[in-house]
Short mmCIF file of C-alpha atoms in Angstrom, two decimals:
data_model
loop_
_atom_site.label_atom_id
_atom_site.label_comp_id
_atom_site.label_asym_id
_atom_site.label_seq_id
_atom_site.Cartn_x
_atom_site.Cartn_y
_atom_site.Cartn_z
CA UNK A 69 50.05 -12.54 21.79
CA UNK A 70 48.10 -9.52 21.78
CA UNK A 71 48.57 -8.91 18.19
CA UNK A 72 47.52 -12.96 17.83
CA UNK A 73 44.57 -12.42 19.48
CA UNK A 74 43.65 -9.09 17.58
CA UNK A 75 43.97 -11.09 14.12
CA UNK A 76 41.72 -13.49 15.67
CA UNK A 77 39.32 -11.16 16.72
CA UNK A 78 39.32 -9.31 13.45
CA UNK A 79 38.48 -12.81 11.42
CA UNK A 80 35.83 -13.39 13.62
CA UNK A 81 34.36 -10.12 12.72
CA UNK A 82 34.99 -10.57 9.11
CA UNK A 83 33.37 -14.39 9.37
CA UNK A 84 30.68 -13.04 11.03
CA UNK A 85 29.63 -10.78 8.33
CA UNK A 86 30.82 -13.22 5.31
CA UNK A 87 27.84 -15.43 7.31
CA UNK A 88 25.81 -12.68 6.97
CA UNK A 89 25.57 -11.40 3.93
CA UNK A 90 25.55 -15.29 2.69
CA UNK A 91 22.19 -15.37 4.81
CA UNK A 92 20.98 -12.58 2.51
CA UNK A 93 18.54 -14.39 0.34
CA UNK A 94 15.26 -12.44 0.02
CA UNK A 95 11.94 -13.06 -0.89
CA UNK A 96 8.31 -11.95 -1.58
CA UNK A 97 5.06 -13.68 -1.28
CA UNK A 98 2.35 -11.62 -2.57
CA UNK A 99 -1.08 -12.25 -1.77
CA UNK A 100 -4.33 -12.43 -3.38
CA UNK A 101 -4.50 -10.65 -7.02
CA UNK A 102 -0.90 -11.35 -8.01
CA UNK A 103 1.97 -9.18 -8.37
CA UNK A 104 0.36 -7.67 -11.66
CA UNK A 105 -3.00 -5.90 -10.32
CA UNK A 106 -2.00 -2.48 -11.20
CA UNK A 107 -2.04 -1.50 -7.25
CA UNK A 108 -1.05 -3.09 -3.62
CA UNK A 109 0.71 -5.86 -4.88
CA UNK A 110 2.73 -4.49 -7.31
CA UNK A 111 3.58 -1.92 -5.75
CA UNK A 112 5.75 -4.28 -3.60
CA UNK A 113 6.98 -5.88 -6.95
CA UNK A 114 8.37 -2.37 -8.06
CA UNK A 115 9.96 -2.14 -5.05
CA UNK A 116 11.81 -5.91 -5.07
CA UNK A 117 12.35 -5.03 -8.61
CA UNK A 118 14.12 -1.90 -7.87
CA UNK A 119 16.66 -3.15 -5.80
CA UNK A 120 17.36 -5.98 -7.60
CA UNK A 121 18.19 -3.47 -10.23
CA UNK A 122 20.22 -1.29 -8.12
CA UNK A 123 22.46 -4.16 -6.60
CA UNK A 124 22.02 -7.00 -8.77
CA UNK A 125 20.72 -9.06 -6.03
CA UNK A 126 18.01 -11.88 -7.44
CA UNK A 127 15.15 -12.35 -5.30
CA UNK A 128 12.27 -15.39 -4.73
CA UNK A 129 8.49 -14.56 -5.53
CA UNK A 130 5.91 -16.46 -5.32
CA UNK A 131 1.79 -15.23 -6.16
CA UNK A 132 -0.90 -17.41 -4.13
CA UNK A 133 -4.24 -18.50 -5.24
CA UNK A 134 -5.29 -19.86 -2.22
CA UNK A 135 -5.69 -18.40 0.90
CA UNK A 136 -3.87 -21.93 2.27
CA UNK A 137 -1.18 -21.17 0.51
CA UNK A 138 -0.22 -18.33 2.68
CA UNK A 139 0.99 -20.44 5.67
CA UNK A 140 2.85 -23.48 3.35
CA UNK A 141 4.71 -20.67 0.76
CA UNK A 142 5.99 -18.54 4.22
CA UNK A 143 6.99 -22.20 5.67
CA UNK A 144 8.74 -23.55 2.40
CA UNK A 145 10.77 -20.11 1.80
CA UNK A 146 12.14 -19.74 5.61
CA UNK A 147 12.74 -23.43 5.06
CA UNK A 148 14.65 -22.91 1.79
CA UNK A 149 16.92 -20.34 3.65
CA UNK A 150 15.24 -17.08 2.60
CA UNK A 151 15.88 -14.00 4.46
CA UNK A 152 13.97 -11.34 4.67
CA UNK A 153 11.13 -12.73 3.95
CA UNK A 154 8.28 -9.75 2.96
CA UNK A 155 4.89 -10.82 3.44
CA UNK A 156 2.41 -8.12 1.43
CA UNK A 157 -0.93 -8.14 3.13
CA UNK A 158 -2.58 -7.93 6.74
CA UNK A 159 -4.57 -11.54 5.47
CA UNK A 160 -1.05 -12.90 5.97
CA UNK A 161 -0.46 -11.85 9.47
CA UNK A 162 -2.02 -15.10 11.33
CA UNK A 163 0.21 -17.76 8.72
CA UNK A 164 3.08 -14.91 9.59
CA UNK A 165 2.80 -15.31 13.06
CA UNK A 166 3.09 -19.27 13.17
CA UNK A 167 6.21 -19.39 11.06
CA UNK A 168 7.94 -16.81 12.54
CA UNK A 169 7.78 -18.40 15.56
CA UNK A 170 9.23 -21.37 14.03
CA UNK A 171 12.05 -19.62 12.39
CA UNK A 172 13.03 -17.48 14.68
CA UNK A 173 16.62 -16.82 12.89
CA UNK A 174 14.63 -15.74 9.87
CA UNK A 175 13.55 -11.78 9.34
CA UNK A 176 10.62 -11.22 8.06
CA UNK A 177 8.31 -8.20 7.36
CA UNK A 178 4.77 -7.46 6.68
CA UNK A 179 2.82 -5.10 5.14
CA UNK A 180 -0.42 -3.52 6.33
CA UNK A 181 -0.44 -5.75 9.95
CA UNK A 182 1.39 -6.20 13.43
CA UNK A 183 2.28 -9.27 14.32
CA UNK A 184 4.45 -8.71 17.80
CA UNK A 185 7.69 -10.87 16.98
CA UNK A 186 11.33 -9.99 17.53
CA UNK A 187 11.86 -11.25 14.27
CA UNK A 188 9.33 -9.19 11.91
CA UNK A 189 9.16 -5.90 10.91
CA UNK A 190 5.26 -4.41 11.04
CA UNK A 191 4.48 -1.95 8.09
CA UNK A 192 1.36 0.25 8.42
CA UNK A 193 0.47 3.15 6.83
CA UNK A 194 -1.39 6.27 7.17
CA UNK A 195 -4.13 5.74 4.25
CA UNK A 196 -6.31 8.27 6.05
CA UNK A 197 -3.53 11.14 5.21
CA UNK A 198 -3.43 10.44 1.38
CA UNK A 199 -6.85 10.02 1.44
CA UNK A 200 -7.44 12.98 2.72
CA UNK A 201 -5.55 14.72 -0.35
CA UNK A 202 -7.66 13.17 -2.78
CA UNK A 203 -10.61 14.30 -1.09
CA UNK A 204 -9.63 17.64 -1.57
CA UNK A 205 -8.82 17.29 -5.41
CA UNK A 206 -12.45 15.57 -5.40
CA UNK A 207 -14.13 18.28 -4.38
CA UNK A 208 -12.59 21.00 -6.23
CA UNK A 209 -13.09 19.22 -9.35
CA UNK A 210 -16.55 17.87 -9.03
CA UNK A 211 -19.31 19.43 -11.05
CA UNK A 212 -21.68 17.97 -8.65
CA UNK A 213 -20.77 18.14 -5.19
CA UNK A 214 -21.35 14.36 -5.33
CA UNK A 215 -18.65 11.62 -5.63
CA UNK A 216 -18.09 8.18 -4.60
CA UNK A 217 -15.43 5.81 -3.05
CA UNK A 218 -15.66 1.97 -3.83
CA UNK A 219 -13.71 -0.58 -1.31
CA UNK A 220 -12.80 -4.01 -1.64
CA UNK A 221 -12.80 -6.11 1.15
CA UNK A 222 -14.98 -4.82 4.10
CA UNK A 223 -12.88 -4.54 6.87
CA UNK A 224 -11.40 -1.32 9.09
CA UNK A 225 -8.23 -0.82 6.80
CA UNK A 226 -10.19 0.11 3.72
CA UNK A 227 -12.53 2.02 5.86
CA UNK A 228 -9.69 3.84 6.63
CA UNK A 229 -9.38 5.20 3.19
CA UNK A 230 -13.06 6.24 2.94
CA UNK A 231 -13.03 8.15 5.99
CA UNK A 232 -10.16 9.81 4.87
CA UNK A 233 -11.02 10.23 1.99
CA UNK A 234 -14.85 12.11 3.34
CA UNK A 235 -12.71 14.11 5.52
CA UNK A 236 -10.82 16.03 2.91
CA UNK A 237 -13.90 16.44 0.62
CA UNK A 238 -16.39 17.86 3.07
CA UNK A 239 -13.30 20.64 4.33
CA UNK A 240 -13.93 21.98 1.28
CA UNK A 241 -17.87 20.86 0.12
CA UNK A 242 -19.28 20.86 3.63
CA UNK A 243 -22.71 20.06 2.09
CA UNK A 244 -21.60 18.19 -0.32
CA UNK A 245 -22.05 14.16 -0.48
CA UNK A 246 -20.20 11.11 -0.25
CA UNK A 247 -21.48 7.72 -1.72
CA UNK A 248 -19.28 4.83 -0.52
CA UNK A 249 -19.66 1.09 -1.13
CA UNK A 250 -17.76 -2.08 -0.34
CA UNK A 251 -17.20 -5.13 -2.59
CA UNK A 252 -17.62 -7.98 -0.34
CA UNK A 253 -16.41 -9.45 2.78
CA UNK A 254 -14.09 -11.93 1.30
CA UNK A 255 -10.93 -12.44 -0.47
CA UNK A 256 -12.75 -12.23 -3.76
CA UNK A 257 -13.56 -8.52 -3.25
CA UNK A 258 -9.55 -7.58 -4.28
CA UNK A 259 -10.44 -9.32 -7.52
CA UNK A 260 -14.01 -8.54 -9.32
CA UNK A 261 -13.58 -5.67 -11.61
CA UNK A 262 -16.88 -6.38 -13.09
CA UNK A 263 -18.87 -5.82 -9.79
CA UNK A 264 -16.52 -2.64 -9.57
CA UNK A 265 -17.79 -1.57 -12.76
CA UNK A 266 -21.48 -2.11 -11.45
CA UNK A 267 -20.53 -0.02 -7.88
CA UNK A 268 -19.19 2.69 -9.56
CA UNK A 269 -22.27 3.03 -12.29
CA UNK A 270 -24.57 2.88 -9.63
CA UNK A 271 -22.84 5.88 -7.92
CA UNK A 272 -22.84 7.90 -11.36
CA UNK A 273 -26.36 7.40 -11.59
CA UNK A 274 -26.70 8.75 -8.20
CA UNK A 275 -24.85 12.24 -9.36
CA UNK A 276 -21.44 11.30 -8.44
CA UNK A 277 -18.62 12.93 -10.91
CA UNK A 278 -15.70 11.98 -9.24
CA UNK A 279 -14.81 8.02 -7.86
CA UNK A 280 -11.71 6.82 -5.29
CA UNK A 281 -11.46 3.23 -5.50
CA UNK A 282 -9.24 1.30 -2.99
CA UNK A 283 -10.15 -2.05 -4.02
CA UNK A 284 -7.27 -3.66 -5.76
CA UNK A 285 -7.70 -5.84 -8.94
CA UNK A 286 -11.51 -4.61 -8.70
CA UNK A 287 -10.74 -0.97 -8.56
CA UNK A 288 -9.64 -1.21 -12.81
CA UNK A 289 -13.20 -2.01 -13.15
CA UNK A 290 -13.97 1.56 -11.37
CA UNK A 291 -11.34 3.48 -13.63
CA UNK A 292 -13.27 1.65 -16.47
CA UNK A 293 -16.65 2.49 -15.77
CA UNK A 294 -15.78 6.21 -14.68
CA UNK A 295 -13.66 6.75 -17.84
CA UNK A 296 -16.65 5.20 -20.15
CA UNK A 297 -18.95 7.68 -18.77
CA UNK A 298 -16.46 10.39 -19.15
CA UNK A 299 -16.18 10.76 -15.32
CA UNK A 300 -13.03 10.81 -13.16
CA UNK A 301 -11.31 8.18 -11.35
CA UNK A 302 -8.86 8.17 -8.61
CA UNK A 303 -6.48 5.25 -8.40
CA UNK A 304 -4.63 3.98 -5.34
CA UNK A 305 -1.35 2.29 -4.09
CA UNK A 306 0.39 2.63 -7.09
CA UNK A 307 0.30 5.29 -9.55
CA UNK A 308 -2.73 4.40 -12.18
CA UNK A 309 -3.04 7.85 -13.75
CA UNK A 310 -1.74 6.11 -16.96
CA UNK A 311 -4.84 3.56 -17.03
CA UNK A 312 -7.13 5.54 -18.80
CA UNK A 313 -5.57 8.88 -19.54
CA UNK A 314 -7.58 11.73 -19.37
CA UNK A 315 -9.73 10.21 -16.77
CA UNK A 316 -8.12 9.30 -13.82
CA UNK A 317 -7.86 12.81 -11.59
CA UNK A 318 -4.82 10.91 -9.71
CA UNK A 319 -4.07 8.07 -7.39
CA UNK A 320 -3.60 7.99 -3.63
CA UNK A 321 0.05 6.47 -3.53
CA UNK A 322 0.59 4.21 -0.98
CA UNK A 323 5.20 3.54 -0.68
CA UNK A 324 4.86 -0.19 -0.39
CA UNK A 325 7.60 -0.05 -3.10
CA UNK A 326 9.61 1.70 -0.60
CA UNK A 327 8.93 -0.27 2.13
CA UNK A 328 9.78 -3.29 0.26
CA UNK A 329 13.13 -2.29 -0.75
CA UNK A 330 13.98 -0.84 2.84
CA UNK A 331 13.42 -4.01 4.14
CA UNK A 332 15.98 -5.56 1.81
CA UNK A 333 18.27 -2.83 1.96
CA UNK A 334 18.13 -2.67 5.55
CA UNK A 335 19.11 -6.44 5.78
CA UNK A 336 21.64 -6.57 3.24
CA UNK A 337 23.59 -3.53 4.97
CA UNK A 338 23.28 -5.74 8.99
CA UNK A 339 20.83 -2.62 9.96
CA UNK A 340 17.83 -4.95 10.03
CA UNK A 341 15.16 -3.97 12.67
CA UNK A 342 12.42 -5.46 13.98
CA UNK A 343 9.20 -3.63 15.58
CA UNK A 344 6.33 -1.40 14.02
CA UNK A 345 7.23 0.97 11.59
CA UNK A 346 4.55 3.39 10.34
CA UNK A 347 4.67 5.94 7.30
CA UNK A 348 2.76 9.06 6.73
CA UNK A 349 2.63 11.81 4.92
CA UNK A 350 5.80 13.25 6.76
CA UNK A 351 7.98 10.07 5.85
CA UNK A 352 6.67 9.97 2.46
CA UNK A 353 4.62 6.94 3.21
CA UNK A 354 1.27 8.28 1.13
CA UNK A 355 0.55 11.27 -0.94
CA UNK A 356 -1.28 11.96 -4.36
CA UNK A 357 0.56 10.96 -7.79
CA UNK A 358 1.07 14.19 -10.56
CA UNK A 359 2.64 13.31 -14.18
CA UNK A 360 2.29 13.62 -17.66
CA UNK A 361 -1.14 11.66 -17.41
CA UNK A 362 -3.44 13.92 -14.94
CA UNK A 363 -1.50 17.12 -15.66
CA UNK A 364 -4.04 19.13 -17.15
CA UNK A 365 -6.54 17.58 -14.97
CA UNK A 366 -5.34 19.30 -11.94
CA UNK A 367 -5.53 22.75 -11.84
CA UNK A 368 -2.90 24.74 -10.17
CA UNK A 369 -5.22 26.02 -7.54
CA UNK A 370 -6.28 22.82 -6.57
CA UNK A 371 -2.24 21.70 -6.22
CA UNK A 372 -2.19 24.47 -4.07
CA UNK A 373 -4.90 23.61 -2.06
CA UNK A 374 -3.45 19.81 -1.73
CA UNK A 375 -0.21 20.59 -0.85
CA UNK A 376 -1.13 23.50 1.77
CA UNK A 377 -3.49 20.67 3.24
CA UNK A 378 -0.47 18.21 3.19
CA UNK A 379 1.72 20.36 5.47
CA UNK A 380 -0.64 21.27 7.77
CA UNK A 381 -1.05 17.70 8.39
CA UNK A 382 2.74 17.19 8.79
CA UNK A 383 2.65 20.61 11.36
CA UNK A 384 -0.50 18.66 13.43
CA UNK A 385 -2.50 22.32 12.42
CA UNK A 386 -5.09 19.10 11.00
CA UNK A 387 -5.69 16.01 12.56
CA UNK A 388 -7.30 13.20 9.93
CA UNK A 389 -9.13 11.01 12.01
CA UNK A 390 -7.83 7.56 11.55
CA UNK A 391 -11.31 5.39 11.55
CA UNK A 392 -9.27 2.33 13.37
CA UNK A 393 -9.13 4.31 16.31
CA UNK A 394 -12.47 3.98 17.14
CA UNK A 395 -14.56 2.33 14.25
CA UNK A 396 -16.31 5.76 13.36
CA UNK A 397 -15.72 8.55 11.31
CA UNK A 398 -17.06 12.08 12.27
CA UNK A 399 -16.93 13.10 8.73
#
C-alpha cells in the first residue's frame, strides 16, 4: 500500500509539471515604436530572441499601433493560452492591470511600471545610475562644457535619465551646463526623429558638443543630427554605438534584454515570481556600452573615471538622486 500510494504520489508530481511546462507558451507585446526602434523595444526583442535561441522555444509577438490595442492584444494572448505574458512599457500598466485581474492563472510581467498583482512581475530600473555614467564621459569629453539631453515623452521616468544624467556631468564640470528638452507629452514623442533632429540642432547652436537622447525611435534623429555636425551622441537602452560610428561617445544600456529572458527562463524552470523587481548598477541592470565602435572615443582616463564612479555607487560612497522620489533634481 505504501509503495501504491508513493507511485501515486510520484505521478502526481510528474503530471503536475508535464501541466506545467505545457502551460509554457510565452509572449511579447511591445508597445509604441515597434520591436525595431534601435532602443527600448528591441531591447526586449533581443532578449525573447535570445532564449528562443538558447532553448528552441518559439514565442508570440505582437507590435501595436494604437494605444487601444494595448488592452485587446494583452486580452487575446492570455485568452489564447499564453504564459508569461511580457508587457514592455509603463503605458501598458493600466490595460495590464485589467487583464491580469481577469486571468489570474496567467503570469505576466512588465517593464518600466508596478502594477500590484500576485500574478505580474514589476520591472524598474535604475536609469538615474547609468545616467549618471554617461554624464561623466560627457563631461570629460566636451570641448565646451556645454551638452544636451533630449527626452521623449514628458513624464517622471525620462526625467529620471536627465537628472541622472546632470548629476554625473556637473561632479566633474561643476560650472558647466546642461541643456535638456522633451519631445512632447504624447505617445508620438517615442516616434519623431525629425523633431529630434530639430532638438538636438537647437542645442548645438547653443554650444552643446556632446547629446544623451532617451527618446526612443526619436532619439536616431539626435544621433543623426549630432553626427552631421560632427558632434557626439550618446545612445540609450540598447547599444547604438554602431549607428553612426565615430560619433556616438556610447549608450546608456538599459538590460531589458535580460529582463525579458529572466522572465521566460524563470517560468519555464517553475521558479516564476511575482512582486517588484528592480535592477541597478549592482545587478547589472544599467551601465555604459564599450566596443569596437566608440573605442577610440573613450579615453582610458575617462574609463577610469566611469568605472571608479560605478563602484562607488554600488558601495553607497554616492547616492544618484532618483528624480521620482520627489519630482526635483538638486543637480
Amino acid at each position: 500500500m505504501k509503495q501504491f500510494l508513493a507511485g501515486l504520489l510520484a505521478a502526481t508530481v510528474l503530471s503536475a509539471s508535464a501541466a506545467t511546462a505545457a502551460d509554457f507558451a510565452p509572449a511579447v507585446l511591445y508597445d509604441l515604436g515597434g520591436k525595431f526602434d534601435k532602443s527600448f523595444n528591441e531591447a526586449a526583442f533581443n532578449g525573447a530572441e535570445k532564449f528562443k535561441a538558447d532553448t528552441g522555444t518559439e514565442y508570440r509577438e505582437f507590435e501595436i499601433t494604437t494605444e487601444a490595442q494595448r488592452e485587446q492584444a494583452l486580452r487575446r494572448f492570455a485568452r489564447d493560452g499564453a504564459s508569461p505574458i511580457v508587457s514592455v512599457g509603463f503605458a501598458q500598466a493600466a490595460a495590464l492591470e485589467t487583464v491580469a485581474a481577469e486571468y489570474p492563472d496567467t503570469q505576466f510581467a512588465i517593464i518600466d511600471a508596478v502594477v500590484d498583482a500576485p500574478n505580474v512581475r514589476s520591472i524598474l530600473f535604475k536609469e538615474e545610475e547609468g545616467s549618471y555614467l554617461v554624464g561623466i564621459l560627457a563631461a570629460l569629453k566636451s570641448e565646451t562644457g556645454k551638452v544636451g539631453f533630449v527626452g521623449g515623452m514628458d513624464i517622471p521616468l525620462i526625467s529620471k535619465f536627465a537628472c541622472g544624467y546632470k548629476g554625473g556631468f556637473k561632479s566633474v564640470k561643476p560650472d558647466g551646463e546642461v541643456f535638456e528638452n522633451m519631445t512632447g507629452t504624447t505617445g508620438a514623442a517615442w516616434n519623431d526623429p525629425v523633431r529630434g533632429g530639430e532638438l538636438a540642432r537647437s542645442q548645438m547652436n547653443q554650444g552643446a558638443d556632446v547629446i544623451f537622447h532617451a527618446a526612443g525611435g526619436t532619439g536616431i534623429g539626435v544621433l543623426q543630427a549630432a553626427a552631421d555636425e560632427g558632434k557626439f551622441g550618446i545612445g540609450v537602452d540598447s547599444n547604438q554605438n554602431m549607428l553612426f560610428p565615430g560619433h556616438v561617445l556610447t549608450s546608456m544600456v538599459k538590460r531589458v534584454d535580460n529582463a525579458v529572458y529572466d522572465a521566460f527562463d524563470d517560468a519555464a524552470k517553475g521558479n516564476w515570481t511575482a512582486g517588484t523587481v528592480v535592477l541597478g548598477l549592482e545587478e547589472d541592470g544599467v551601465g555604459y556600452a564599450m566596443d569596437e565602435n566608440n573605442a577610440e572615443l573613450v579615453t582610458a582616463e575617462m574609463k577610469a573615471a566611469a568605472d571608479k564612479a560605478r563602484q562607488e555607487i554600488i558601495d553607497g560612497t554616492i547616492t544618484v538622486h532618483d528624480y521620482t522620489s520627489d519630482s526635483s533634481c538638486p543637480y
